[in-house]
Tab-separated table of C-alpha atoms and ligand atoms in Angstrom:
chain	number	residue	atom	x	y	z
A	1	MET	CA	-6.958	13.451	-26.892
A	2	THR	CA	-3.809	13.222	-25.136
A	3	PRO	CA	-3.004	10.099	-23.379
A	4	PRO	CA	-3.320	9.906	-19.306
A	5	VAL	CA	0.089	10.317	-18.010
A	6	PHE	CA	1.338	7.861	-15.111
A	7	ARG	CA	4.648	7.968	-12.826
A	8	PHE	CA	6.564	5.696	-10.190
A	9	ALA	CA	8.497	7.917	-7.940
A	10	PRO	CA	11.185	5.680	-6.095
A	11	SER	CA	14.501	7.465	-4.241
A	12	PRO	CA	17.046	4.948	-4.607
A	13	ASN	CA	18.498	5.311	-1.053
A	14	GLY	CA	17.495	1.534	-0.796
A	15	TYR	CA	16.043	-1.902	-2.294
A	16	LEU	CA	12.241	-1.656	-3.308
A	17	HIS	CA	9.974	-3.971	-1.402
A	18	LEU	CA	6.635	-5.535	-1.884
A	19	GLY	CA	5.235	-1.941	-1.201
A	20	HIS	CA	6.931	-0.637	-4.081
A	21	ALA	CA	5.952	-3.264	-6.570
A	22	TYR	CA	2.398	-2.846	-5.637
A	23	SER	CA	2.680	0.831	-6.357
A	24	ALA	CA	4.735	0.533	-9.478
A	25	LEU	CA	2.370	-2.176	-11.052
A	26	LEU	CA	-0.820	-0.486	-9.853
A	27	ASN	CA	0.553	2.491	-12.011
A	28	PHE	CA	1.410	0.579	-15.037
A	29	ARG	CA	-1.733	-1.040	-14.977
A	30	ARG	CA	-3.779	1.820	-14.584
A	31	ALA	CA	-1.408	3.126	-17.687
A	32	GLN	CA	-2.064	-0.180	-19.577
A	33	GLU	CA	-6.159	0.172	-18.993
A	34	SER	CA	-5.959	3.797	-20.354
A	35	GLY	CA	-3.974	3.527	-23.130
A	36	GLY	CA	-1.636	6.137	-21.418
A	37	ARG	CA	2.081	6.721	-20.602
A	38	PHE	CA	4.062	5.370	-17.980
A	39	LEU	CA	7.229	6.987	-16.577
A	40	LEU	CA	9.894	6.056	-14.345
A	41	ARG	CA	11.211	9.206	-12.267
A	42	ILE	CA	14.336	8.847	-10.107
A	43	GLU	CA	13.722	11.035	-6.863
A	44	ASP	CA	17.532	11.635	-6.160
A	45	ILE	CA	17.759	14.957	-4.479
A	46	ASP	CA	19.180	13.513	-1.456
A	47	GLN	CA	22.764	12.801	-2.611
A	48	THR	CA	23.701	11.894	1.158
A	49	ARG	CA	21.496	8.659	0.925
A	50	CYS	CA	21.041	8.094	-2.521
A	51	ARG	CA	23.258	5.878	-4.611
A	52	PRO	CA	23.657	4.835	-8.063
A	53	GLU	CA	23.889	0.805	-7.469
A	54	PHE	CA	19.934	1.127	-5.703
A	55	GLU	CA	18.932	3.147	-8.918
A	56	GLN	CA	20.352	0.249	-10.981
A	57	ALA	CA	18.694	-2.210	-8.923
A	58	ILE	CA	15.748	0.009	-9.143
A	59	GLU	CA	15.490	-0.602	-13.023
A	60	GLU	CA	16.303	-4.490	-12.769
A	61	ASP	CA	13.515	-5.363	-10.142
A	62	LEU	CA	10.976	-3.262	-12.157
A	63	ALA	CA	11.847	-4.991	-15.271
A	64	TRP	CA	11.755	-8.576	-13.643
A	65	LEU	CA	8.401	-7.769	-12.508
A	66	GLY	CA	7.009	-7.234	-16.314
A	67	ILE	CA	7.059	-3.380	-15.889
A	68	VAL	CA	8.376	-1.068	-19.129
A	69	TRP	CA	8.665	2.728	-18.959
A	70	GLU	CA	9.765	5.180	-21.425
A	71	ARG	CA	13.311	6.421	-21.743
A	72	PRO	CA	15.012	8.743	-20.759
A	73	VAL	CA	14.141	8.321	-17.318
A	74	ARG	CA	14.245	11.513	-15.199
A	75	ARG	CA	16.540	11.803	-12.363
A	76	GLN	CA	16.186	14.787	-10.349
A	77	SER	CA	19.566	15.149	-9.381
A	78	GLU	CA	19.809	16.232	-12.939
A	79	HIS	CA	17.476	19.209	-12.829
A	80	LEU	CA	18.512	21.201	-9.986
A	81	ALA	CA	18.046	24.458	-12.002
A	82	ASP	CA	14.432	23.660	-12.917
A	83	TYR	CA	13.563	23.752	-9.108
A	84	GLY	CA	15.987	26.480	-7.841
A	85	ALA	CA	13.955	28.677	-10.579
A	86	ALA	CA	10.417	27.997	-9.074
A	87	LEU	CA	12.152	28.972	-5.472
A	88	ASN	CA	12.572	32.055	-6.867
A	89	ARG	CA	9.102	32.275	-8.368
A	90	LEU	CA	7.951	31.819	-4.551
A	91	ARG	CA	10.772	34.059	-3.227
A	92	ALA	CA	9.566	36.750	-5.378
A	93	LEU	CA	6.426	36.582	-4.427
A	94	GLY	CA	7.674	37.032	-0.667
A	95	LEU	CA	6.313	33.687	0.352
A	96	VAL	CA	10.006	32.402	1.641
A	97	TYR	CA	12.702	33.167	4.199
A	98	PRO	CA	15.487	31.754	5.307
A	99	SER	CA	15.724	30.212	8.806
A	100	PHE	CA	18.969	29.395	10.652
A	101	GLU	CA	18.234	27.099	13.840
A	102	SER	CA	20.239	23.771	14.271
A	103	ARG	CA	18.059	20.740	14.663
A	104	ALA	CA	19.629	20.722	18.345
A	105	GLU	CA	17.850	24.339	18.541
A	106	ILE	CA	14.859	23.225	17.222
A	107	ALA	CA	14.209	20.262	19.610
A	108	ARG	CA	14.946	22.317	22.169
A	109	LEU	CA	11.898	25.150	21.312
A	110	VAL	CA	9.571	22.391	20.508
A	111	ALA	CA	10.631	20.557	24.170
A	112	GLU	CA	9.995	24.499	25.722
A	113	ARG	CA	6.472	24.643	23.959
A	114	GLU	CA	5.737	21.291	25.115
A	115	ALA	CA	6.223	21.797	28.440
A	116	HIS	CA	4.237	25.205	28.150
A	117	GLY	CA	0.751	24.160	26.884
A	118	GLY	CA	1.763	21.954	24.465
A	119	TRP	CA	3.463	22.500	20.590
A	120	LEU	CA	1.563	21.237	17.198
A	121	ARG	CA	2.406	18.305	14.938
A	122	ASP	CA	2.089	17.995	11.501
A	123	PRO	CA	0.366	14.764	9.718
A	124	ASP	CA	3.431	12.994	9.774
A	125	GLY	CA	3.834	13.363	13.684
A	126	ALA	CA	6.889	15.942	13.399
A	127	PRO	CA	6.265	19.302	15.353
A	128	LEU	CA	5.736	22.094	13.401
A	129	TYR	CA	8.380	24.476	13.127
A	130	PRO	CA	8.266	26.597	16.451
A	131	GLY	CA	11.111	29.216	15.851
A	132	SER	CA	10.899	32.736	14.849
A	133	ALA	CA	12.934	33.266	11.928
A	134	GLY	CA	10.363	34.391	9.766
A	135	THR	CA	10.584	37.727	11.911
A	136	LEU	CA	14.159	38.641	11.109
A	137	SER	CA	14.966	41.910	9.289
A	138	GLU	CA	16.751	41.596	5.776
A	139	ALA	CA	19.504	43.145	7.509
A	140	GLN	CA	19.720	40.221	9.754
A	141	ARG	CA	19.587	37.644	7.522
A	142	ALA	CA	22.027	39.031	5.087
A	143	GLU	CA	24.482	39.101	8.125
A	144	LEU	CA	23.724	35.668	9.210
A	145	ILE	CA	23.996	34.228	5.052
A	146	ALA	CA	27.303	36.164	5.176
A	147	GLY	CA	28.867	34.514	8.144
A	148	GLY	CA	28.211	31.440	6.829
A	149	GLN	CA	25.685	30.231	8.854
A	150	PRO	CA	23.549	27.279	7.505
A	151	TYR	CA	19.989	27.860	6.772
A	152	ALA	CA	16.821	26.176	5.323
A	153	LEU	CA	14.315	28.142	2.710
A	154	ARG	CA	10.641	27.892	4.477
A	155	LEU	CA	7.683	28.522	3.146
A	156	ASP	CA	5.375	30.960	5.069
A	157	MET	CA	2.506	29.073	5.467
A	158	ALA	CA	0.157	31.594	6.360
A	159	ALA	CA	1.242	33.907	3.840
A	160	ALA	CA	0.970	31.547	1.224
A	161	VAL	CA	-2.528	30.014	2.136
A	162	GLY	CA	-3.303	33.626	2.329
A	163	ARG	CA	-2.655	34.543	-0.881
A	164	ALA	CA	-4.027	30.473	-2.765
A	165	GLY	CA	-7.206	30.372	-0.695
A	166	ARG	CA	-9.166	27.421	-0.393
A	167	LEU	CA	-7.979	24.327	-2.458
A	168	SER	CA	-9.005	20.840	-2.818
A	169	TRP	CA	-8.279	17.735	-4.994
A	170	ASP	CA	-10.128	15.054	-6.465
A	171	GLU	CA	-9.257	11.676	-4.928
A	172	LEU	CA	-10.090	8.544	-6.983
A	173	GLY	CA	-8.497	6.259	-4.225
A	174	ALA	CA	-8.821	7.367	-0.446
A	175	GLY	CA	-6.989	9.044	2.313
A	176	PRO	CA	-6.381	7.046	5.655
A	177	SER	CA	-9.553	7.860	7.303
A	178	GLY	CA	-11.560	6.946	3.962
A	179	GLU	CA	-11.155	10.606	2.152
A	180	THR	CA	-12.362	10.322	-1.331
A	181	GLY	CA	-13.548	12.619	-4.248
A	182	GLY	CA	-13.077	16.074	-3.482
A	183	VAL	CA	-11.149	16.547	-0.479
A	184	ASP	CA	-9.939	20.096	0.756
A	185	ALA	CA	-6.362	20.800	1.083
A	186	ARG	CA	-5.261	21.557	4.599
A	187	PRO	CA	-1.643	22.612	4.294
A	188	GLU	CA	-1.549	24.791	7.239
A	189	ALA	CA	-1.234	21.725	9.343
A	190	TRP	CA	2.147	21.534	8.087
A	191	GLY	CA	3.257	24.385	9.405
A	192	ASP	CA	6.362	26.524	7.823
A	193	VAL	CA	7.403	23.296	5.746
A	194	ILE	CA	10.749	23.277	4.285
A	195	LEU	CA	11.233	23.839	0.500
A	196	ALA	CA	15.240	23.970	0.001
A	197	ARG	CA	18.673	23.916	2.230
A	198	LYS	CA	21.455	26.406	1.869
A	199	GLU	CA	23.204	22.926	-0.102
A	200	THR	CA	20.138	21.566	-1.982
A	201	PRO	CA	18.030	24.098	-3.672
A	202	THR	CA	15.150	21.868	-3.313
A	203	SER	CA	12.981	19.290	-1.388
A	204	TYR	CA	10.725	16.540	-1.657
A	205	HIS	CA	7.591	18.758	-2.325
A	206	LEU	CA	8.897	21.096	-4.503
A	207	SER	CA	10.512	18.825	-6.586
A	208	VAL	CA	7.783	16.655	-7.218
A	209	VAL	CA	5.309	19.217	-8.155
A	210	ILE	CA	7.385	20.882	-10.462
A	211	ASP	CA	8.066	17.389	-11.953
A	212	ASP	CA	4.721	16.176	-11.720
A	213	ALA	CA	4.105	19.544	-13.808
A	214	LEU	CA	7.187	19.038	-16.255
A	215	GLN	CA	6.308	15.936	-16.964
A	216	GLY	CA	2.624	16.321	-17.504
A	217	VAL	CA	1.503	13.709	-15.044
A	218	THR	CA	-2.241	13.355	-15.146
A	219	GLU	CA	-2.931	10.723	-12.350
A	220	VAL	CA	-0.447	10.559	-9.197
A	221	VAL	CA	-1.068	6.800	-7.989
A	222	ARG	CA	0.823	6.371	-4.895
A	223	GLY	CA	0.969	5.196	-1.332
A	224	GLN	CA	-1.931	6.392	1.721
A	225	ASP	CA	1.227	7.823	3.418
A	226	LEU	CA	1.477	10.530	1.076
A	227	PHE	CA	-2.466	11.272	1.408
A	228	HIS	CA	-1.558	14.436	3.562
A	229	ALA	CA	1.017	15.904	1.633
A	230	THR	CA	-0.814	16.443	-1.015
A	231	SER	CA	-1.764	19.092	0.754
A	232	VAL	CA	0.833	21.047	0.558
A	233	HIS	CA	1.538	19.939	-3.440
A	234	ARG	CA	-1.961	21.124	-4.098
A	235	LEU	CA	-0.832	24.541	-2.699
A	236	LEU	CA	2.772	24.940	-4.502
A	237	GLN	CA	0.630	24.106	-7.607
A	238	ALA	CA	-1.632	26.646	-6.912
A	239	LEU	CA	0.934	29.261	-6.291
A	240	LEU	CA	3.496	28.848	-9.341
A	241	GLY	CA	0.200	28.101	-11.479
A	242	LEU	CA	0.745	25.008	-12.112
A	243	PRO	CA	-1.938	22.195	-13.217
A	244	ALA	CA	-3.360	19.806	-10.725
A	245	PRO	CA	-3.214	15.831	-11.958
A	246	THR	CA	-5.760	13.699	-10.120
A	247	TYR	CA	-4.727	11.369	-7.253
A	248	ARG	CA	-4.858	7.803	-6.521
A	249	HIS	CA	-3.709	7.356	-2.933
A	250	HIS	CA	-3.674	3.273	-2.379
A	251	GLN	CA	-3.248	1.449	0.403
A	252	LEU	CA	0.037	0.200	2.247
A	253	ILE	CA	1.172	-2.983	1.953
A	254	ARG	CA	2.122	-4.355	5.742
A	255	ASP	CA	4.010	-6.976	6.989
A	256	ASP	CA	2.791	-9.696	9.214
A	257	ARG	CA	2.836	-7.488	12.098
A	258	GLY	CA	0.795	-4.891	10.469
A	259	GLN	CA	3.741	-2.815	10.120
A	260	LYS	CA	4.614	-0.579	7.058
A	261	LEU	CA	7.052	-2.258	5.020
A	262	SER	CA	10.875	-0.323	5.577
A	263	LYS	CA	13.740	-0.779	2.844
A	264	SER	CA	16.180	-1.779	5.583
A	265	SER	CA	13.358	-4.939	6.119
A	266	GLN	CA	15.015	-8.153	4.183
A	267	ALA	CA	11.887	-10.292	4.443
A	268	THR	CA	10.133	-8.329	1.901
A	269	GLY	CA	12.736	-6.724	0.012
A	270	LEU	CA	12.091	-7.528	-3.744
A	271	ARG	CA	15.816	-8.502	-4.225
A	272	ALA	CA	15.783	-10.947	-1.192
A	273	LEU	CA	12.676	-12.878	-2.496
A	274	ARG	CA	13.760	-13.361	-6.114
A	275	ALA	CA	17.313	-14.754	-4.652
A	276	GLU	CA	14.537	-17.070	-3.103
A	277	GLY	CA	13.308	-18.289	-5.961
A	278	VAL	CA	9.685	-16.225	-5.489
A	279	SER	CA	8.306	-15.419	-9.124
A	280	PRO	CA	7.010	-11.772	-10.474
A	281	ALA	CA	3.482	-14.186	-10.436
A	282	GLU	CA	3.767	-14.899	-6.977
A	283	ILE	CA	4.452	-11.434	-6.326
A	284	ARG	CA	1.746	-10.115	-7.519
A	285	HIS	CA	-0.411	-12.375	-5.982
A	286	ARG	CA	1.258	-11.659	-2.364
A	287	ILE	CA	0.427	-8.435	-2.971
A	288	GLY	CA	-3.593	-9.089	-3.976
A	289	LEU	CA	-2.579	-7.595	-7.673
A	290	VAL	CA	-3.304	-10.840	-9.528
B	301	LIG	N1	9.871	9.961	-3.894
B	301	LIG	C1	8.711	9.261	-3.074
B	301	LIG	C2	9.075	7.981	-2.040
B	301	LIG	O1	10.195	7.429	-2.636
B	301	LIG	C3	7.699	9.308	-3.690
B	301	LIG	C4	7.170	10.344	-4.365
B	301	LIG	C5	5.510	10.126	-4.492
B	301	LIG	O2	4.989	9.445	-5.251
B	301	LIG	O3	4.927	11.475	-4.783
B	301	LIG	O4	8.804	7.826	-1.066
């Protein structure tokens, strides 16, 4: 039997905190318990926010925690062609269209909709795409693109859901409302998500799905904040004919005030704790992984 494959997939846009330590240690532990493999993947497609020094710090902090991962490490910025190829397959299925509104224009459209009866928000609380770029003709699109207009490539959610049909995933952990076992995917709750931008031929949703498949990941262990995004991931897997891993969404580590940890909060950063003389064993104790 092929061994199960686990991965920890941080973005190098800041230093790791206790929440990352929890996720990485849980993945590593699951791999060890099951005789599985453990991979580290660097999710650095956002070149404006990711920095090599953060990547180096991630490796240092994980090694300090006693975590060992396979090499070479997959760095997403080195594989843009893989994501571009997947995007082209979705385009060929007629499921992708360019939208040209600026952020300000989108905010104005949302405000307008909200003033007239309300507007839907996605599970993260962001308004769904309010524009009508999906109805532009091919000639209009070509003209705007030729004119150098920036654009985002969006998934035509209604068409994509129509093509893929009903989907579910196997949840070994739990969602924020205790969802577990076979969970029905509801990708339509996200509207016409962005799959790529003019300057970046991919997005988080697209690259995570491609990489999990390319790396043969069998169990995705990650924070509950990504539970609802799994609906989009299942949809993309179905459209692209990729295998579905099982998912184990875990609780989030919170600060003393019950807030989700952020990369900018010093107090729970692994580097800062290490500098204060906190040991890896104390970190494990603090996050309940002894
Ligand atoms: N790169 C994502 C993050 O840092 C995690 C992606 C995932 O685990 O699916 O939040």
